[in-house]
Coordinates of C-alpha atoms and ligand atoms in Angstrom, one line a residue:
Chain C
M21 CA 0.0 0.0 0.0
A22 CA 1.2 3.5 -0.9
L23 CA 2.0 5.8 2.0
L24 CA 0.0 8.6 0.5
S25 CA -2.3 8.6 -2.5
T26 CA -4.9 10.6 -4.2
H27 CA -7.9 9.1 -6.0
G28 CA -9.7 11.1 -8.7
L29 CA -8.9 14.2 -6.8
T30 CA -10.8 17.3 -8.1
A31 CA -10.6 20.9 -6.9
R32 CA -12.4 24.1 -7.8
Y33 CA -12.2 27.8 -7.0
G34 CA -15.8 28.9 -7.3
Q35 CA -16.8 28.2 -10.9
F36 CA -13.3 27.5 -12.0
Q37 CA -12.2 23.8 -11.9
A38 CA -8.5 23.6 -11.2
L39 CA -8.0 19.8 -10.8
F40 CA -9.7 17.0 -12.9
G41 CA -9.3 13.6 -11.3
V42 CA -5.7 13.5 -10.2
D43 CA -4.2 10.2 -9.1
I44 CA -0.8 10.2 -7.6
E45 CA 1.1 7.9 -5.2
L46 CA 3.9 8.4 -2.8
G47 CA 5.6 5.2 -1.5
E48 CA 7.3 4.9 1.9
G49 CA 10.7 6.5 1.7
E50 CA 10.1 7.9 -1.8
C51 CA 10.8 11.3 -3.2
V52 CA 8.4 12.3 -5.9
A53 CA 8.6 15.5 -8.0
I54 CA 5.7 17.3 -9.6
I55 CA 6.5 19.4 -12.5
G56 CA 4.3 21.5 -14.8
A57 CA 3.9 25.0 -16.2
N58 CA 2.5 28.0 -14.4
G59 CA -1.2 27.4 -13.6
A60 CA -1.0 23.6 -14.1
G61 CA -2.5 23.0 -10.7
K62 CA 0.6 21.9 -8.7
T63 CA -0.1 24.3 -5.8
T64 CA -3.8 23.3 -5.8
L65 CA -2.8 19.7 -5.5
M66 CA -0.5 20.5 -2.5
R67 CA -3.3 22.5 -0.9
S68 CA -5.8 19.7 -1.5
I69 CA -3.5 17.1 0.1
S70 CA -2.7 19.3 3.1
G71 CA -6.3 20.0 3.9
V72 CA -6.3 23.7 3.1
L73 CA -8.7 22.8 0.3
R74 CA -11.3 20.2 1.4
N75 CA -12.3 17.3 -0.7
A76 CA -14.3 14.1 -0.7
P77 CA -13.0 11.9 2.2
A78 CA -11.7 9.1 0.0
S79 CA -9.9 11.3 -2.5
V80 CA -6.8 11.5 -0.3
R81 CA -5.5 8.5 1.7
L82 CA -2.7 8.3 4.2
R83 CA -1.7 4.6 4.8
G84 CA -5.2 3.8 3.7
E85 CA -7.0 6.2 6.0
E86 CA -9.3 8.6 4.2
I87 CA -8.1 12.1 5.0
G88 CA -9.5 14.1 2.1
A89 CA -12.2 15.9 4.2
L90 CA -10.1 16.6 7.2
P91 CA -9.1 20.2 8.0
A92 CA -5.5 21.2 7.6
D93 CA -4.6 21.0 11.3
E94 CA -5.9 17.4 11.5
V95 CA -4.0 16.4 8.4
M96 CA -0.8 17.9 9.9
K97 CA -1.3 16.0 13.1
R98 CA -1.4 12.8 11.1
G99 CA 2.1 13.5 9.8
I100 CA 1.8 15.6 6.7
S101 CA 3.7 18.9 6.8
M102 CA 4.0 21.5 4.1
V103 CA 6.5 24.1 3.0
P104 CA 4.0 26.3 1.3
E105 CA 4.4 28.3 -1.9
G106 CA 5.8 31.7 -1.1
R107 CA 7.3 30.4 2.2
R108 CA 4.7 32.2 4.3
L109 CA 6.8 32.8 7.5
F110 CA 4.9 34.5 10.3
P111 CA 6.0 38.1 10.4
S112 CA 5.2 38.6 14.1
L113 CA 7.5 35.7 15.0
T114 CA 11.3 35.6 15.2
V115 CA 13.2 33.0 13.3
E116 CA 13.4 30.7 16.3
E117 CA 9.7 31.1 17.1
N118 CA 8.8 30.3 13.4
L119 CA 10.7 27.1 13.9
L120 CA 9.3 26.3 17.3
I121 CA 5.7 26.7 16.2
G122 CA 6.2 24.0 13.6
G123 CA 6.8 21.5 16.3
Q124 CA 4.4 22.9 18.9
V125 CA 1.3 20.8 18.2
R126 CA 3.0 17.7 16.8
K127 CA 6.6 17.0 17.8
G128 CA 6.8 13.4 16.7
S129 CA 9.7 11.4 18.1
G130 CA 11.9 11.7 15.1
Y131 CA 15.3 13.1 14.3
W132 CA 14.5 16.8 14.0
T133 CA 15.0 19.2 16.9
L134 CA 15.8 22.9 17.0
E135 CA 19.5 22.0 17.4
R136 CA 19.4 19.7 14.3
I137 CA 17.7 22.3 12.2
Y138 CA 20.4 24.8 13.2
A139 CA 23.1 22.2 12.4
L140 CA 21.5 21.8 9.0
F141 CA 21.2 25.5 8.3
P142 CA 23.8 27.2 10.5
I143 CA 22.9 30.7 9.3
L144 CA 19.5 30.4 11.0
A145 CA 21.2 30.0 14.4
E146 CA 23.0 33.3 13.9
R147 CA 19.7 34.9 13.0
R148 CA 17.5 33.2 15.5
R149 CA 16.4 36.5 17.2
N150 CA 15.6 38.3 13.9
A151 CA 12.1 38.7 12.6
G152 CA 11.6 35.8 10.1
T153 CA 10.7 38.2 7.4
A154 CA 14.0 40.2 7.8
L155 CA 15.9 37.4 6.2
S156 CA 17.0 36.9 2.6
G157 CA 14.7 34.8 0.4
G158 CA 17.0 31.7 0.6
Q159 CA 17.2 32.0 4.4
Q160 CA 13.5 32.4 4.6
Q161 CA 13.1 29.2 2.6
M162 CA 15.4 27.5 5.1
V163 CA 13.2 28.6 7.9
A164 CA 10.1 27.4 6.1
I165 CA 11.7 24.0 5.6
G166 CA 12.9 23.8 9.2
R167 CA 9.5 24.8 10.5
A168 CA 7.9 21.9 8.6
L169 CA 10.6 19.5 9.7
M170 CA 10.1 20.4 13.4
A171 CA 6.9 18.3 13.4
N172 CA 9.0 15.2 12.3
P173 CA 6.5 14.6 9.5
D174 CA 6.1 11.3 7.6
V175 CA 5.3 13.2 4.5
L176 CA 6.9 16.5 3.6
L177 CA 5.3 18.6 0.9
C178 CA 7.5 21.2 -0.7
D179 CA 6.0 23.7 -3.0
E180 CA 8.6 25.5 -5.2
I181 CA 11.4 25.7 -2.7
S182 CA 13.7 27.0 -5.3
L183 CA 11.5 29.7 -6.7
G184 CA 13.2 33.1 -7.1
L185 CA 16.5 32.0 -5.5
A186 CA 20.0 32.2 -6.9
P187 CA 21.5 29.0 -8.2
V188 CA 24.1 28.7 -5.4
V189 CA 21.3 29.1 -2.8
I190 CA 19.2 26.5 -4.6
K191 CA 22.1 24.1 -4.4
D192 CA 22.4 24.8 -0.6
I193 CA 18.8 24.1 -0.1
Y194 CA 18.7 20.9 -2.2
K195 CA 21.7 19.6 -0.3
A196 CA 19.4 19.2 2.6
V197 CA 17.1 16.7 0.8
P198 CA 19.2 13.5 1.3
L199 CA 19.3 14.2 5.1
I200 CA 15.6 14.9 5.2
R201 CA 15.0 11.6 3.5
E202 CA 17.3 9.7 5.8
S203 CA 15.4 11.2 8.7
G204 CA 12.4 9.2 7.6
A205 CA 10.3 11.7 5.7
S206 CA 8.9 10.8 2.3
M207 CA 8.7 13.8 0.0
I208 CA 6.7 15.4 -2.7
V209 CA 8.6 18.3 -4.3
V210 CA 6.9 20.7 -6.6
E211 CA 9.6 22.0 -8.9
Q212 CA 9.4 24.2 -12.1
D213 CA 13.1 23.5 -12.9
I214 CA 12.8 20.2 -14.7
G215 CA 16.6 19.4 -14.5
Q216 CA 16.5 19.9 -10.7
A217 CA 13.3 17.7 -10.4
L218 CA 14.9 14.8 -12.5
K219 CA 18.0 15.0 -10.3
V220 CA 16.3 14.9 -6.9
A221 CA 13.3 12.6 -7.5
D222 CA 12.8 8.8 -7.6
R223 CA 9.7 9.4 -9.8
V224 CA 8.2 12.4 -11.6
Y225 CA 4.6 13.4 -12.3
C226 CA 4.0 16.1 -14.9
M227 CA 0.8 18.1 -14.8
M228 CA -0.9 20.3 -17.3
E229 CA -4.2 22.1 -17.0
G230 CA -5.3 20.2 -13.9
R231 CA -4.4 16.7 -15.1
V232 CA -1.4 14.4 -14.7
T233 CA -0.1 14.1 -18.3
L234 CA 3.0 12.0 -17.6
S235 CA 4.6 10.0 -14.9
G236 CA 7.6 7.8 -14.6
R237 CA 11.2 7.4 -13.3
P238 CA 13.6 10.1 -14.5
E239 CA 15.6 7.6 -16.5
E240 CA 12.5 6.4 -18.4
L241 CA 11.4 9.9 -19.5
T242 CA 12.6 11.3 -22.8
R243 CA 13.0 15.0 -23.4
E244 CA 10.3 14.9 -26.1
A245 CA 7.8 13.1 -23.8
I246 CA 8.4 15.6 -21.0
H247 CA 8.2 18.5 -23.5
A248 CA 4.8 17.3 -24.8
A249 CA 3.4 16.6 -21.3
Y250 CA 4.6 20.0 -20.0
F251 CA 3.5 22.3 -22.8
G252 CA 0.9 20.1 -24.6
V253 CA 1.2 19.0 -28.2
Q254 CA 3.1 21.7 -30.1
H255 CA 1.7 22.8 -33.4
A256 CA 4.8 24.1 -35.1
Chain W
M16 CA -7.0 73.3 43.5
N17 CA -4.2 70.8 43.6
W18 CA -3.2 69.9 40.0
L19 CA -0.8 67.1 41.0
D20 CA -3.7 65.5 42.9
T21 CA -6.0 65.9 39.9
I22 CA -3.5 64.3 37.6
V23 CA -2.8 61.4 39.9
Q24 CA -6.5 60.7 40.2
G25 CA -6.7 60.8 36.4
V26 CA -3.9 58.4 36.0
L27 CA -5.5 56.0 38.4
L28 CA -8.9 56.4 36.6
G29 CA -7.0 55.5 33.5
G30 CA -6.3 52.1 35.0
L31 CA -10.1 51.4 35.0
Y32 CA -10.3 52.4 31.4
A33 CA -7.4 50.3 30.5
L34 CA -9.2 47.3 32.1
F35 CA -12.3 48.1 30.1
A36 CA -10.1 48.2 27.0
A37 CA -7.5 45.4 27.4
G38 CA -10.0 42.6 26.3
L39 CA -11.1 44.6 23.4
S40 CA -7.5 45.2 22.4
L41 CA -6.6 41.6 22.7
V42 CA -9.5 40.4 20.6
F43 CA -8.9 43.0 17.9
G44 CA -5.2 42.3 17.9
I45 CA -5.8 38.6 17.3
M46 CA -8.8 38.4 15.0
R47 CA -9.5 42.0 13.8
L48 CA -12.9 41.7 15.5
V49 CA -14.5 44.8 17.1
N50 CA -16.9 43.5 19.7
L51 CA -19.6 46.1 20.0
A52 CA -21.1 44.1 23.0
H53 CA -17.9 44.5 25.0
G54 CA -19.3 47.2 27.3
D55 CA -22.5 45.1 27.9
L56 CA -20.4 42.1 28.7
I57 CA -18.6 44.1 31.4
V58 CA -22.0 45.0 32.9
L59 CA -23.1 41.3 32.6
A60 CA -20.0 40.3 34.5
A61 CA -20.8 42.9 37.1
Y62 CA -24.3 41.3 37.6
L63 CA -22.8 37.9 37.7
I64 CA -20.4 38.9 40.5
L65 CA -23.4 40.6 42.2
V66 CA -25.4 37.4 42.0
I67 CA -22.6 35.3 43.4
V68 CA -22.1 37.9 46.2
S69 CA -25.8 37.8 47.1
V70 CA -26.2 34.1 46.9
L71 CA -23.1 33.0 48.7
G72 CA -22.7 36.1 51.0
I73 CA -19.0 36.5 50.1
S74 CA -16.9 39.5 49.2
P75 CA -16.8 40.6 45.6
F76 CA -13.0 39.8 45.6
L77 CA -13.8 36.2 46.4
A78 CA -16.9 36.1 44.1
V79 CA -14.7 37.1 41.1
T80 CA -12.7 33.9 41.4
I81 CA -15.9 32.0 40.7
A82 CA -17.0 34.4 38.0
L83 CA -13.6 34.2 36.1
P84 CA -13.9 30.6 34.9
L85 CA -17.6 31.1 34.1
M86 CA -16.9 34.1 31.9
F87 CA -14.0 32.3 30.2
A88 CA -16.4 29.5 29.3
S89 CA -19.0 32.0 28.1
G90 CA -16.4 33.7 25.9
Y91 CA -15.2 30.4 24.5
V92 CA -18.7 29.3 23.6
L93 CA -19.7 32.7 22.3
Q94 CA -16.8 32.7 19.9
R95 CA -17.2 29.0 18.8
V96 CA -20.9 29.1 18.3
V97 CA -21.5 32.7 17.1
L98 CA -18.6 34.9 16.3
N99 CA -16.4 32.4 14.3
R100 CA -19.3 32.0 11.9
V101 CA -19.3 35.6 10.9
L102 CA -15.5 36.3 10.9
G103 CA -14.1 36.8 7.4
E104 CA -12.9 39.2 4.8
D105 CA -16.0 41.4 5.3
I106 CA -15.9 43.4 8.5
L107 CA -19.7 44.2 8.5
P108 CA -21.2 40.9 9.7
P109 CA -19.3 40.8 13.0
L110 CA -20.2 44.4 13.7
L111 CA -23.9 43.7 13.0
V112 CA -23.9 40.5 15.1
T113 CA -22.1 42.0 18.1
F114 CA -24.4 45.0 17.9
G115 CA -27.3 42.6 18.1
I116 CA -25.7 40.8 21.1
S117 CA -25.3 44.2 22.7
V118 CA -29.0 45.0 22.4
V119 CA -30.1 41.5 23.5
L120 CA -27.8 41.6 26.5
Q121 CA -29.2 45.0 27.6
N122 CA -32.8 43.9 27.3
T123 CA -32.2 40.6 29.0
M124 CA -30.4 42.3 31.9
Q125 CA -33.2 44.8 32.1
E126 CA -35.7 41.9 32.4
A127 CA -33.6 39.9 34.9
F128 CA -32.3 42.7 37.1
S129 CA -34.7 45.7 36.4
A130 CA -33.4 49.1 35.6
D131 CA -32.5 50.0 39.2
T132 CA -28.9 50.9 39.9
R133 CA -26.8 48.4 41.8
R134 CA -23.4 48.4 43.5
L135 CA -21.0 45.7 44.5
P136 CA -20.2 46.1 48.3
P137 CA -16.6 47.1 48.5
G138 CA -16.3 46.7 52.2
D139 CA -13.9 48.8 54.2
I140 CA -11.4 49.0 51.3
G141 CA -13.9 51.2 49.4
T142 CA -13.2 54.3 51.6
A143 CA -9.6 53.5 52.7
S144 CA -6.9 55.8 51.5
L145 CA -3.2 56.3 51.8
Q146 CA -1.2 59.5 52.4
V147 CA 1.7 59.6 49.9
A148 CA 3.8 62.7 49.5
G149 CA 1.0 64.9 50.8
L150 CA -1.5 63.4 48.4
N151 CA -4.6 61.5 49.5
I152 CA -4.8 58.4 47.3
G153 CA -7.8 56.1 47.5
V154 CA -6.9 52.4 48.0
M155 CA -9.6 51.3 45.5
P156 CA -8.3 53.5 42.6
L157 CA -4.8 52.3 43.4
L158 CA -5.9 48.7 43.4
T159 CA -7.7 49.2 40.1
F160 CA -4.6 50.7 38.5
A161 CA -2.3 47.9 39.9
S162 CA -4.7 45.3 38.5
A163 CA -4.6 46.9 35.1
V164 CA -0.8 46.9 35.1
L165 CA -0.8 43.3 36.3
V166 CA -3.3 42.2 33.6
I167 CA -1.2 43.8 30.9
V168 CA 2.0 42.2 32.2
V169 CA 0.4 38.8 32.3
L170 CA -1.1 39.2 28.9
N171 CA 2.3 40.2 27.5
Q172 CA 3.9 37.2 29.1
I173 CA 1.3 35.0 27.6
F174 CA 1.7 36.7 24.2
Y175 CA 5.5 36.6 24.0
R176 CA 6.6 33.8 26.3
T177 CA 4.2 30.9 25.9
A178 CA 3.2 28.5 23.1
L179 CA -0.4 29.8 23.3
G180 CA 0.8 33.3 22.7
R181 CA 2.9 32.1 19.8
A182 CA -0.2 30.5 18.3
F183 CA -2.1 33.7 18.9
R184 CA 0.4 35.8 17.0
A185 CA 0.8 33.3 14.2
T186 CA -2.9 32.9 13.7
S187 CA -3.3 36.6 13.7
D188 CA -0.6 36.9 11.0
D189 CA -1.9 34.1 8.8
A190 CA -4.7 31.7 9.9
T191 CA -4.2 29.4 6.9
T192 CA -0.5 28.9 7.4
A193 CA -1.2 28.5 11.2
S194 CA -3.5 25.6 10.4
L195 CA -0.6 24.0 8.5
M196 CA 1.2 24.0 11.9
G197 CA -1.6 21.9 13.4
I198 CA -3.3 24.9 15.0
R199 CA -7.1 25.2 14.6
P200 CA -7.8 28.9 14.2
S201 CA -11.4 28.7 15.5
R202 CA -10.1 27.2 18.8
I203 CA -7.4 29.9 19.1
F204 CA -10.0 32.6 18.6
A205 CA -12.3 31.0 21.2
Q206 CA -9.5 30.9 23.8
A207 CA -8.7 34.6 23.0
T208 CA -12.3 35.6 23.6
G209 CA -12.4 33.5 26.7
I210 CA -9.3 35.3 28.1
A211 CA -10.9 38.7 27.0
L212 CA -14.0 37.9 29.1
M213 CA -11.8 37.1 32.1
I214 CA -10.3 40.6 31.8
V215 CA -13.9 41.9 31.4
T216 CA -14.7 40.2 34.7
I217 CA -11.8 42.0 36.5
A218 CA -13.0 45.3 34.9
A219 CA -16.5 44.6 36.1
L220 CA -15.3 44.0 39.7
Y221 CA -13.8 47.5 39.9
L222 CA -16.6 49.1 37.9
G223 CA -19.2 47.7 40.3
M224 CA -17.3 48.5 43.5
R225 CA -16.4 52.1 42.5
A226 CA -19.8 53.3 41.2
N227 CA -23.4 52.4 40.6
F228 CA -24.2 50.4 37.5
D229 CA -27.4 49.5 35.7
P230 CA -28.2 47.5 32.5
S231 CA -27.8 50.5 30.2
I232 CA -24.3 51.7 30.9
G233 CA -22.5 49.2 28.7
P234 CA -22.2 51.3 25.5
A235 CA -20.5 54.2 27.3
R236 CA -17.9 51.8 28.7
L237 CA -17.4 50.5 25.2
I238 CA -16.7 54.0 23.9
Y239 CA -14.1 54.6 26.6
A240 CA -12.5 51.3 25.9
F241 CA -12.5 51.9 22.2
E242 CA -10.9 55.3 22.6
A243 CA -8.2 53.9 24.8
V244 CA -7.4 51.1 22.3
I245 CA -7.3 53.6 19.4
I246 CA -5.1 56.1 21.2
G247 CA -2.7 53.4 22.2
G248 CA -2.4 52.0 18.7
L249 CA -4.3 48.9 17.6
G250 CA -2.9 45.7 19.1
S251 CA -0.5 47.3 21.6
L252 CA -1.4 46.4 25.2
W253 CA 0.9 49.0 26.8
G254 CA -0.4 51.5 24.3
T255 CA -3.9 50.6 25.6
L256 CA -2.8 51.4 29.2
A257 CA -1.4 54.7 27.9
G258 CA -4.6 55.4 26.1
G259 CA -6.7 54.8 29.2
V260 CA -4.4 57.1 31.3
I261 CA -4.7 59.9 28.7
I262 CA -8.5 59.7 28.8
G263 CA -8.5 59.5 32.6
V264 CA -6.2 62.5 33.0
A265 CA -8.2 64.5 30.4
Q266 CA -11.4 63.7 32.3
T267 CA -10.2 64.7 35.8
V268 CA -8.5 67.8 34.5
G269 CA -11.6 68.7 32.5
A270 CA -13.7 68.1 35.6
A271 CA -11.4 70.2 37.7
I272 CA -11.9 73.2 35.4
N273 CA -15.6 72.7 35.0
P274 CA -17.5 69.7 36.4
E275 CA -19.6 69.5 33.2
W276 CA -16.6 69.1 31.0
Q277 CA -15.4 65.7 32.4
I278 CA -16.8 63.4 29.7
L279 CA -16.3 65.9 26.9
A280 CA -12.6 66.5 27.8
G281 CA -11.9 62.7 27.5
H282 CA -13.4 62.7 24.0
V283 CA -11.5 65.8 23.0
A284 CA -8.2 64.3 24.1
F285 CA -9.0 61.3 22.0
L286 CA -9.6 63.4 18.9
L287 CA -6.5 65.5 19.6
V288 CA -4.3 62.4 19.8
L289 CA -5.7 61.1 16.6
L290 CA -5.1 64.4 14.8
V291 CA -1.4 64.2 15.8
K292 CA -0.9 60.5 15.4
P293 CA -3.7 59.0 13.3
R294 CA -2.5 55.4 13.9
G295 CA -2.3 55.9 17.7
L296 CA 0.8 56.3 19.9
F297 CA 2.3 52.8 19.6
P298 CA 1.1 51.2 16.3
R299 CA 2.3 47.7 15.6
A300 CA 5.0 47.5 13.0
V301 CA 3.3 44.9 10.9
D302 CA -0.1 45.4 9.3
Ligands
ATP425 N1 -7.5 31.3 -5.1 C1 -7.8 31.1 -6.4 N2 -8.9 31.5 -7.0 C2 -9.2 31.2 -8.3 N3 -8.4 30.6 -9.1 C3 -7.3 30.1 -8.6 C4 -6.9 30.3 -7.3 N4 -5.7 29.8 -7.1 C5 -5.3 29.2 -8.2 N5 -6.3 29.4 -9.2 C6 -6.2 28.9 -10.6 O1 -6.1 27.5 -10.5 C7 -5.2 27.1 -11.5 C8 -4.1 26.3 -10.9 O2 -3.3 27.1 -10.1 P1 -2.1 26.6 -9.2 O3 -1.7 27.7 -8.3 O4 -2.5 25.3 -8.6 O5 -1.0 26.4 -10.3 P2 0.5 26.0 -10.2 O6 0.8 24.8 -11.0 O7 0.9 26.0 -8.7 O8 1.2 27.3 -10.8 P3 2.6 28.0 -10.5 O9 3.6 27.3 -11.1 O10 2.4 29.4 -11.1 O11 2.7 28.1 -9.0 C9 -4.7 28.4 -12.2 O12 -5.4 28.5 -13.4 C10 -5.0 29.5 -11.3 O13 -5.3 30.6 -12.0
MG426 MG1 2.2 27.0 -7.5

């Protein structure tokens, strides 16, 4: 049985339908990447899994348990943490408080503690008393990742952790992925950078216009197949 | 006339206004909700203390310890059952609903307790006073002010030193992201309103011991509270104390010049502060 799976997942914003029957799976210990152009529905999928958007109960399952209709706080308590798009640090909280609040309701008994987050991202220890929003974009992203890890989640959802960051910073952030996986978290990584996604993931799903258009292991996917799934059929 | 005495009385009176205002400030700071029934809830708490005093024959100071958990529970339920349903982008529904609650509370208290004025028996402490540096300072006003300072210190400790306070601030910043941290915003809001009604109960204790009250005086207390919060800057608790003190001093100084000017002077001070600092004295950096 998959650790996490979606089953015919749909989502709408008022009249607008953003997801049309999405089926994805995340195995225990796996890292899966979701790629797709702007507006493909990647963030909507993350929001649906995390409970920010509510769904039919059976449309999302965690170890078989139907969690699709649960509110976000209940989903989180069951072990799914999210690094949301745009990082969304709490401006009224310091860096350290932003980290602490991630493990305040659910601590888990896993690897991650404040000290281990600081060991992973030493710059955050230096800035612990700063307002979270006073940091650079890359440092804020580290806080957002650390905040989600503080709950010792079984599933970590990362929505565009490299967006708007310089290549060296992206490298720093992706260096954390192997350790996160070793700590026992399975991951879903939303990534616009196809090269990065193919490097980090065991499997890739490509989305377009609210549907999964392609999936497979990085070594199975050809450039042409990805191109077609990403942009649709090209009429030259 | 002794100006120093007048000003000291005003500062101490400001403690009472700060107590009126602290709950309002807390709730506004966390959920951007202006509770128009705040003043009537103070009066309700005063009647609750009065009932406990009459039934059990105990002092108001003891009765308040029974009233506090009851008012916390009322606030929690009020928020869960009514106010959470109307919170949202649109600020009008909460205003309408709390205005409705205000009217219902006034009418219900009128039915239950009649329009007669009541008073909580303060005991000997009500007339006791201290001589300090040639000034005659009432123990009751002093106790009121000390309670206001204590309430604000405790609230600040909760806000900045506890996990609950962290959740308050985070939820206030961004309720959706707070829910991703495992926090249920509706419960956080309910706890905040519960705490606000505990402060309301302390305010009611001093309101009822210092002066007569009847079911109709809530809205005027709301105005004082509102002015104190705005003067201090939305969301700043020490600012709220400062706001209360400014209104208190303006009122006693106004009254010293001409007894008819007391209330007016408080409102004028409020307008003057807003002219100079439209966002209040200590506005929060964010928002
Ligand atoms: N709050 C909203 N209200 C209405 N429509 C929305 C809302 N959020 C997203 N959409 C629409 O839903 C579709 C999917 O958006 P989504 O944010 O999931 O895409 P995405 O794949 O994450 O894109 P990006 O790469 O730009 O982050 C888009 O067409 C978008 O315009
Ligand atoms: Mg997105």
